[in-house]
CSV table of C-alpha atoms and ligand atoms in Angstrom, one decimal:
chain,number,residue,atom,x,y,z
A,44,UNK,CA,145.0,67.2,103.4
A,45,UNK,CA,147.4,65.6,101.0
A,46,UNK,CA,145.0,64.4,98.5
A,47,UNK,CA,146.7,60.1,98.4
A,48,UNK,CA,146.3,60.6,102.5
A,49,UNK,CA,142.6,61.7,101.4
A,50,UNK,CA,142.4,58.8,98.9
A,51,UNK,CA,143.6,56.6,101.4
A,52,UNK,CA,141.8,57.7,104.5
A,53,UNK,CA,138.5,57.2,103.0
A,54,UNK,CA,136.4,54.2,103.9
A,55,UNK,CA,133.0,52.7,103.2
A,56,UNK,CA,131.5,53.6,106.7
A,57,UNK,CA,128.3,51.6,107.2
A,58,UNK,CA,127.8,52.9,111.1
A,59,UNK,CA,126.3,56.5,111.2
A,60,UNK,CA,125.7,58.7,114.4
A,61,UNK,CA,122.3,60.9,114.1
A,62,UNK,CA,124.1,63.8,114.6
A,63,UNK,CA,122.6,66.3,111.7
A,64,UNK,CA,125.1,67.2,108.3
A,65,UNK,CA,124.7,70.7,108.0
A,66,UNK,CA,123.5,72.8,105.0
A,67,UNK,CA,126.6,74.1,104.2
A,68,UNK,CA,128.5,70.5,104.3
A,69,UNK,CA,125.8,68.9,102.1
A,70,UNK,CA,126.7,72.2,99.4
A,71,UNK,CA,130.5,71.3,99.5
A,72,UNK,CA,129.7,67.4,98.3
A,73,UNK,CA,127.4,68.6,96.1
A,74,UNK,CA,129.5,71.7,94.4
A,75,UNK,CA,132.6,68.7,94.2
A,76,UNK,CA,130.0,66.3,92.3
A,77,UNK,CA,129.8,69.5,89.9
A,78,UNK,CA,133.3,70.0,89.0
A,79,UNK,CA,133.5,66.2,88.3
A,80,UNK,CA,134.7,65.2,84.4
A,81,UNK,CA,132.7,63.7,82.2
A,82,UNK,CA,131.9,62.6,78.2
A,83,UNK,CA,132.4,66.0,76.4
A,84,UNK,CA,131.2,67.6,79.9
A,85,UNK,CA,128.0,66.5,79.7
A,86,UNK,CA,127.2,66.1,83.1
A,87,UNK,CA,124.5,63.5,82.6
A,88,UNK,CA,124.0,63.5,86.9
A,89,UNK,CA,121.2,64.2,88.9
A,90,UNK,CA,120.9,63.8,92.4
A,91,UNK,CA,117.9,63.3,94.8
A,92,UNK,CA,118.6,63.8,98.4
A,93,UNK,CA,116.4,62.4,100.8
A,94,UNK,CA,116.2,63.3,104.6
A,95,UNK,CA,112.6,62.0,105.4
A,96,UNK,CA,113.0,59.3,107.9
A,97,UNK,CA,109.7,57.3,106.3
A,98,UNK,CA,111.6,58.0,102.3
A,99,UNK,CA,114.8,56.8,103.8
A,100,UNK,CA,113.3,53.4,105.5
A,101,UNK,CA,111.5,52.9,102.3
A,102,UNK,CA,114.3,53.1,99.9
A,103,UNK,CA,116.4,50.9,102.8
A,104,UNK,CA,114.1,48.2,101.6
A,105,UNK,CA,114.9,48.4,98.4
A,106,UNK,CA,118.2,46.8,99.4
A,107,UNK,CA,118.7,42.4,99.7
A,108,UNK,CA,118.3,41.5,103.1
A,109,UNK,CA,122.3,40.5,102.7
A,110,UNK,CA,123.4,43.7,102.1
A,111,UNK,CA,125.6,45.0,105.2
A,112,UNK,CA,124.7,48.5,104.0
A,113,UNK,CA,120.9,48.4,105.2
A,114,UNK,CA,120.9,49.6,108.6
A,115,UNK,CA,123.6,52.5,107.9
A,116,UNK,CA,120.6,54.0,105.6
A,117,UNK,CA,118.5,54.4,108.2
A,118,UNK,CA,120.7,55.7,110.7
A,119,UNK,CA,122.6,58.5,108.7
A,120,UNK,CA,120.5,62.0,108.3
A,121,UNK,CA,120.6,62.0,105.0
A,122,UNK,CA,120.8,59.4,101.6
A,123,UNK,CA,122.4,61.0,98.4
A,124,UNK,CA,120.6,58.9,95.5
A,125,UNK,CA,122.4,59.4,91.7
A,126,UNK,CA,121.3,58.9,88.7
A,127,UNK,CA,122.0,59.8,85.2
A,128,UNK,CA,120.4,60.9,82.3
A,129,UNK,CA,120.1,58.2,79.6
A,130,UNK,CA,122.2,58.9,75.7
A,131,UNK,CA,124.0,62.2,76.5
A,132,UNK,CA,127.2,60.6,77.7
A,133,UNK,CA,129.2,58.7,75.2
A,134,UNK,CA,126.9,60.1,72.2
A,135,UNK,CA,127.7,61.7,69.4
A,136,UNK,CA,125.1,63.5,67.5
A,137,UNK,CA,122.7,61.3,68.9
A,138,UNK,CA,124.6,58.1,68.0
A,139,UNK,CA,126.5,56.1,70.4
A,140,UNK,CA,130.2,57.0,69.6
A,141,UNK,CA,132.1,53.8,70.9
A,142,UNK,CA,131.1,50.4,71.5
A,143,UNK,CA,130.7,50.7,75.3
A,144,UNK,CA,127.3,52.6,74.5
A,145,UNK,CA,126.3,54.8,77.0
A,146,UNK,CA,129.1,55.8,79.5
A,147,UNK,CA,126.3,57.3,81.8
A,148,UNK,CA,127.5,54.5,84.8
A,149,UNK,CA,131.1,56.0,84.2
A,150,UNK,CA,129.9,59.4,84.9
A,151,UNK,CA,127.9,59.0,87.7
A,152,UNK,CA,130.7,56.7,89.1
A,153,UNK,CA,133.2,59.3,88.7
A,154,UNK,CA,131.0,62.1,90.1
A,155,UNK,CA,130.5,59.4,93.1
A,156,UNK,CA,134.0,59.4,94.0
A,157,UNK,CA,134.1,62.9,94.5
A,158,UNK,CA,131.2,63.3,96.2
A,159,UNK,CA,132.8,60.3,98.5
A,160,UNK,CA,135.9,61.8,99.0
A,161,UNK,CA,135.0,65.5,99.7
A,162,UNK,CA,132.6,63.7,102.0
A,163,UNK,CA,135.7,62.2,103.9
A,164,UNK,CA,137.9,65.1,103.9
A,165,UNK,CA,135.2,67.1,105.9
A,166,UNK,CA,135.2,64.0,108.3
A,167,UNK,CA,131.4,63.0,106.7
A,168,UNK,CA,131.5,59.6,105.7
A,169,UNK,CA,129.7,57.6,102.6
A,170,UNK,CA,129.3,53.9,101.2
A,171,UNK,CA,128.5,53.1,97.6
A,172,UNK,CA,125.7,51.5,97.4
A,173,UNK,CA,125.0,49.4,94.3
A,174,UNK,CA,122.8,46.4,95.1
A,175,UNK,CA,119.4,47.3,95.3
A,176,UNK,CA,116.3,47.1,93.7
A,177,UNK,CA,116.9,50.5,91.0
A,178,UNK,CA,113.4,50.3,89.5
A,179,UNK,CA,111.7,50.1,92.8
A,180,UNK,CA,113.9,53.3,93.6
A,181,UNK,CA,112.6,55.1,90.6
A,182,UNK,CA,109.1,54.6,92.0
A,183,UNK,CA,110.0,55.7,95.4
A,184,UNK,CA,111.3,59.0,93.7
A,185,UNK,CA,109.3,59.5,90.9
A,186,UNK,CA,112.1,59.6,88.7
A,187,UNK,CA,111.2,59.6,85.2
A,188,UNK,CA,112.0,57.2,82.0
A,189,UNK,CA,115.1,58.6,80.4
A,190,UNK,CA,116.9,58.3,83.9
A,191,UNK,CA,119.2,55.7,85.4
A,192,UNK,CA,118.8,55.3,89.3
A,193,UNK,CA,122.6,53.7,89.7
A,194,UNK,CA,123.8,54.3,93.6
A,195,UNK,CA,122.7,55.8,96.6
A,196,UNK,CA,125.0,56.5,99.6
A,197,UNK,CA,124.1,57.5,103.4
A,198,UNK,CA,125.8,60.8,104.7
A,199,UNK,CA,127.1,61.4,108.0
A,200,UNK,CA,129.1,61.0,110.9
A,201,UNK,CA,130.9,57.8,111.2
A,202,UNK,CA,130.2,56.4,114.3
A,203,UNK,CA,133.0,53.9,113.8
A,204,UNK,CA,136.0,54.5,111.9
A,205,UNK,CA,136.0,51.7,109.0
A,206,UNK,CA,138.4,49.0,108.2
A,207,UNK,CA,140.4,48.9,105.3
A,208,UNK,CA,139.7,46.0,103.0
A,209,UNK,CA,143.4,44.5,101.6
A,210,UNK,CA,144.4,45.8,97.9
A,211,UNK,CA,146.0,44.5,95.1
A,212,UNK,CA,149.9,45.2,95.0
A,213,UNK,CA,150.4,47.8,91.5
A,214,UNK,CA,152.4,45.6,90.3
A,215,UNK,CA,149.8,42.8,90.1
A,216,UNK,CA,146.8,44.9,87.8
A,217,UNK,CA,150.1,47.2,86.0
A,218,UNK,CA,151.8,46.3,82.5
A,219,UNK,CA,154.4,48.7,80.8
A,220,UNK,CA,154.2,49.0,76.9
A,221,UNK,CA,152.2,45.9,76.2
A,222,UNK,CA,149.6,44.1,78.1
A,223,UNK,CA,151.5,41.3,80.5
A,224,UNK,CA,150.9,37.7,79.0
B,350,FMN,C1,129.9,50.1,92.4
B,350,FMN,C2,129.9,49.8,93.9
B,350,FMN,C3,128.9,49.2,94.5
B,350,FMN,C4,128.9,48.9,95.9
B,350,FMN,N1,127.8,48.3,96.4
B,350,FMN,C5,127.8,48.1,97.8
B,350,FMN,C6,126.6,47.6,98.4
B,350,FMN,O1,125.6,47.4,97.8
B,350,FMN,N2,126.7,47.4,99.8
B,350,FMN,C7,127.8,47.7,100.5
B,350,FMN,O2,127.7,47.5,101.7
B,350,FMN,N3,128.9,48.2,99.9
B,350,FMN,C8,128.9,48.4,98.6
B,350,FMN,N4,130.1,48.9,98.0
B,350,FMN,C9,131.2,49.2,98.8
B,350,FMN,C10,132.4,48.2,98.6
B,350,FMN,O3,132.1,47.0,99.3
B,350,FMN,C11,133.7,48.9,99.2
B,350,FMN,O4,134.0,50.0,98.4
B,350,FMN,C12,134.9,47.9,99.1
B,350,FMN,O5,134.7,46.8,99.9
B,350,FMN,C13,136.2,48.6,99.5
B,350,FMN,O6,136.1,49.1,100.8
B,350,FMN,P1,136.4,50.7,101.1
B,350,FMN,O7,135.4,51.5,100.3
B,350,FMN,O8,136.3,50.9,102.6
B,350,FMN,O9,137.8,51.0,100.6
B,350,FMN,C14,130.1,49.2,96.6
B,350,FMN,C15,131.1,49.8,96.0
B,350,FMN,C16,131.1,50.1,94.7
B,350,FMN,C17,132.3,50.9,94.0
């Protein structure tokens, strides 16, 4: 697939069928979260994924009852949770080597889009999930101190196609040579 068609194609799908994601497809979103970039390629990810049905309701109330994503992490087979190691990316010998800090939330987001759209280009879909409660996650997970929970995302078969939210025209969010005034 052309890869703006892929870009473009890809939705946040928050309607799953039950249908199981095989072995081998949950590999290929995995292998493309390992060939994502990241701060002097220090991959700072790690990724828990959860196909209990009891795990996945539990970490589905972790979410605000607002959040249109609840019900899709219930229904999909499995939930990708990411998180990132704390001070690797964006340090330099141990210090923090611009003024952003750590750039461990740039990282994970980054591997999250490839995860998302090698997802979509072998018809599985995802949706970023980004409100929740993180340290009740961490509980849920056991994951340790010096790791970030940051998003989680259901994977599996769309069981509606989604819609496409309008976006900014280019022009409106691009300046050439100097910052529009
Ligand atoms: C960092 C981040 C956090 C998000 N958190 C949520 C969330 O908690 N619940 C939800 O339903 N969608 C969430 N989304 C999905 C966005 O609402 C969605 O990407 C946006 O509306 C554009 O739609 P599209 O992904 O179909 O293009 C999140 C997306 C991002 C990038």
């Amino acid at each position: 697939m052309d890869i703006l068609e892929l870009i473009k194609g890809r939705r946040s799908i928050r309607k799953y069928k039950s249908d199981p994601v095989s072995d081998e497809a949950l590999e290929t979103v995995l292998e493309a979260v390992r060939w994502s970039p990241s701060w002097a390629n220090t991959q700072c990810w790690e990724i828990v994924v959860v196909k209990d049905p009891k795990e996945k309701s539990e970490l589905a109330g972790t979410l605000p009852n607002g959040n249109p994503a609840v019900s899709s992490m219930m229904n999909a087979p499995i939930v990708l949770v990411l998180c990132g190691i704390k001070g690797v990316s964006g340090y330099y010998k141990g210090q923090a080597a611009t003024d952003k800090g750590d750039w461990l939330m740039f990282d994970v987001g980054m591997a999250m889009q490839n995860l998302c759209l090698a997802a979509h280009g072998l018809g599985l879909g995802t949706v970023v999930i980004g409100m929740f409660n993180h340290r009740k996650v961490a509980e849920i997970l056991g994951v340790p101190r010096n790791l970030e929970v940051m998003v989680m995302t259901p994977l599996g078969y769309p069981a509606t196609p989604g819609r496409a939210p309008k976006r900014k025209e280019v022009p409106s969010f691009v300046s050439y040579e100097r910052f529009r005034g």
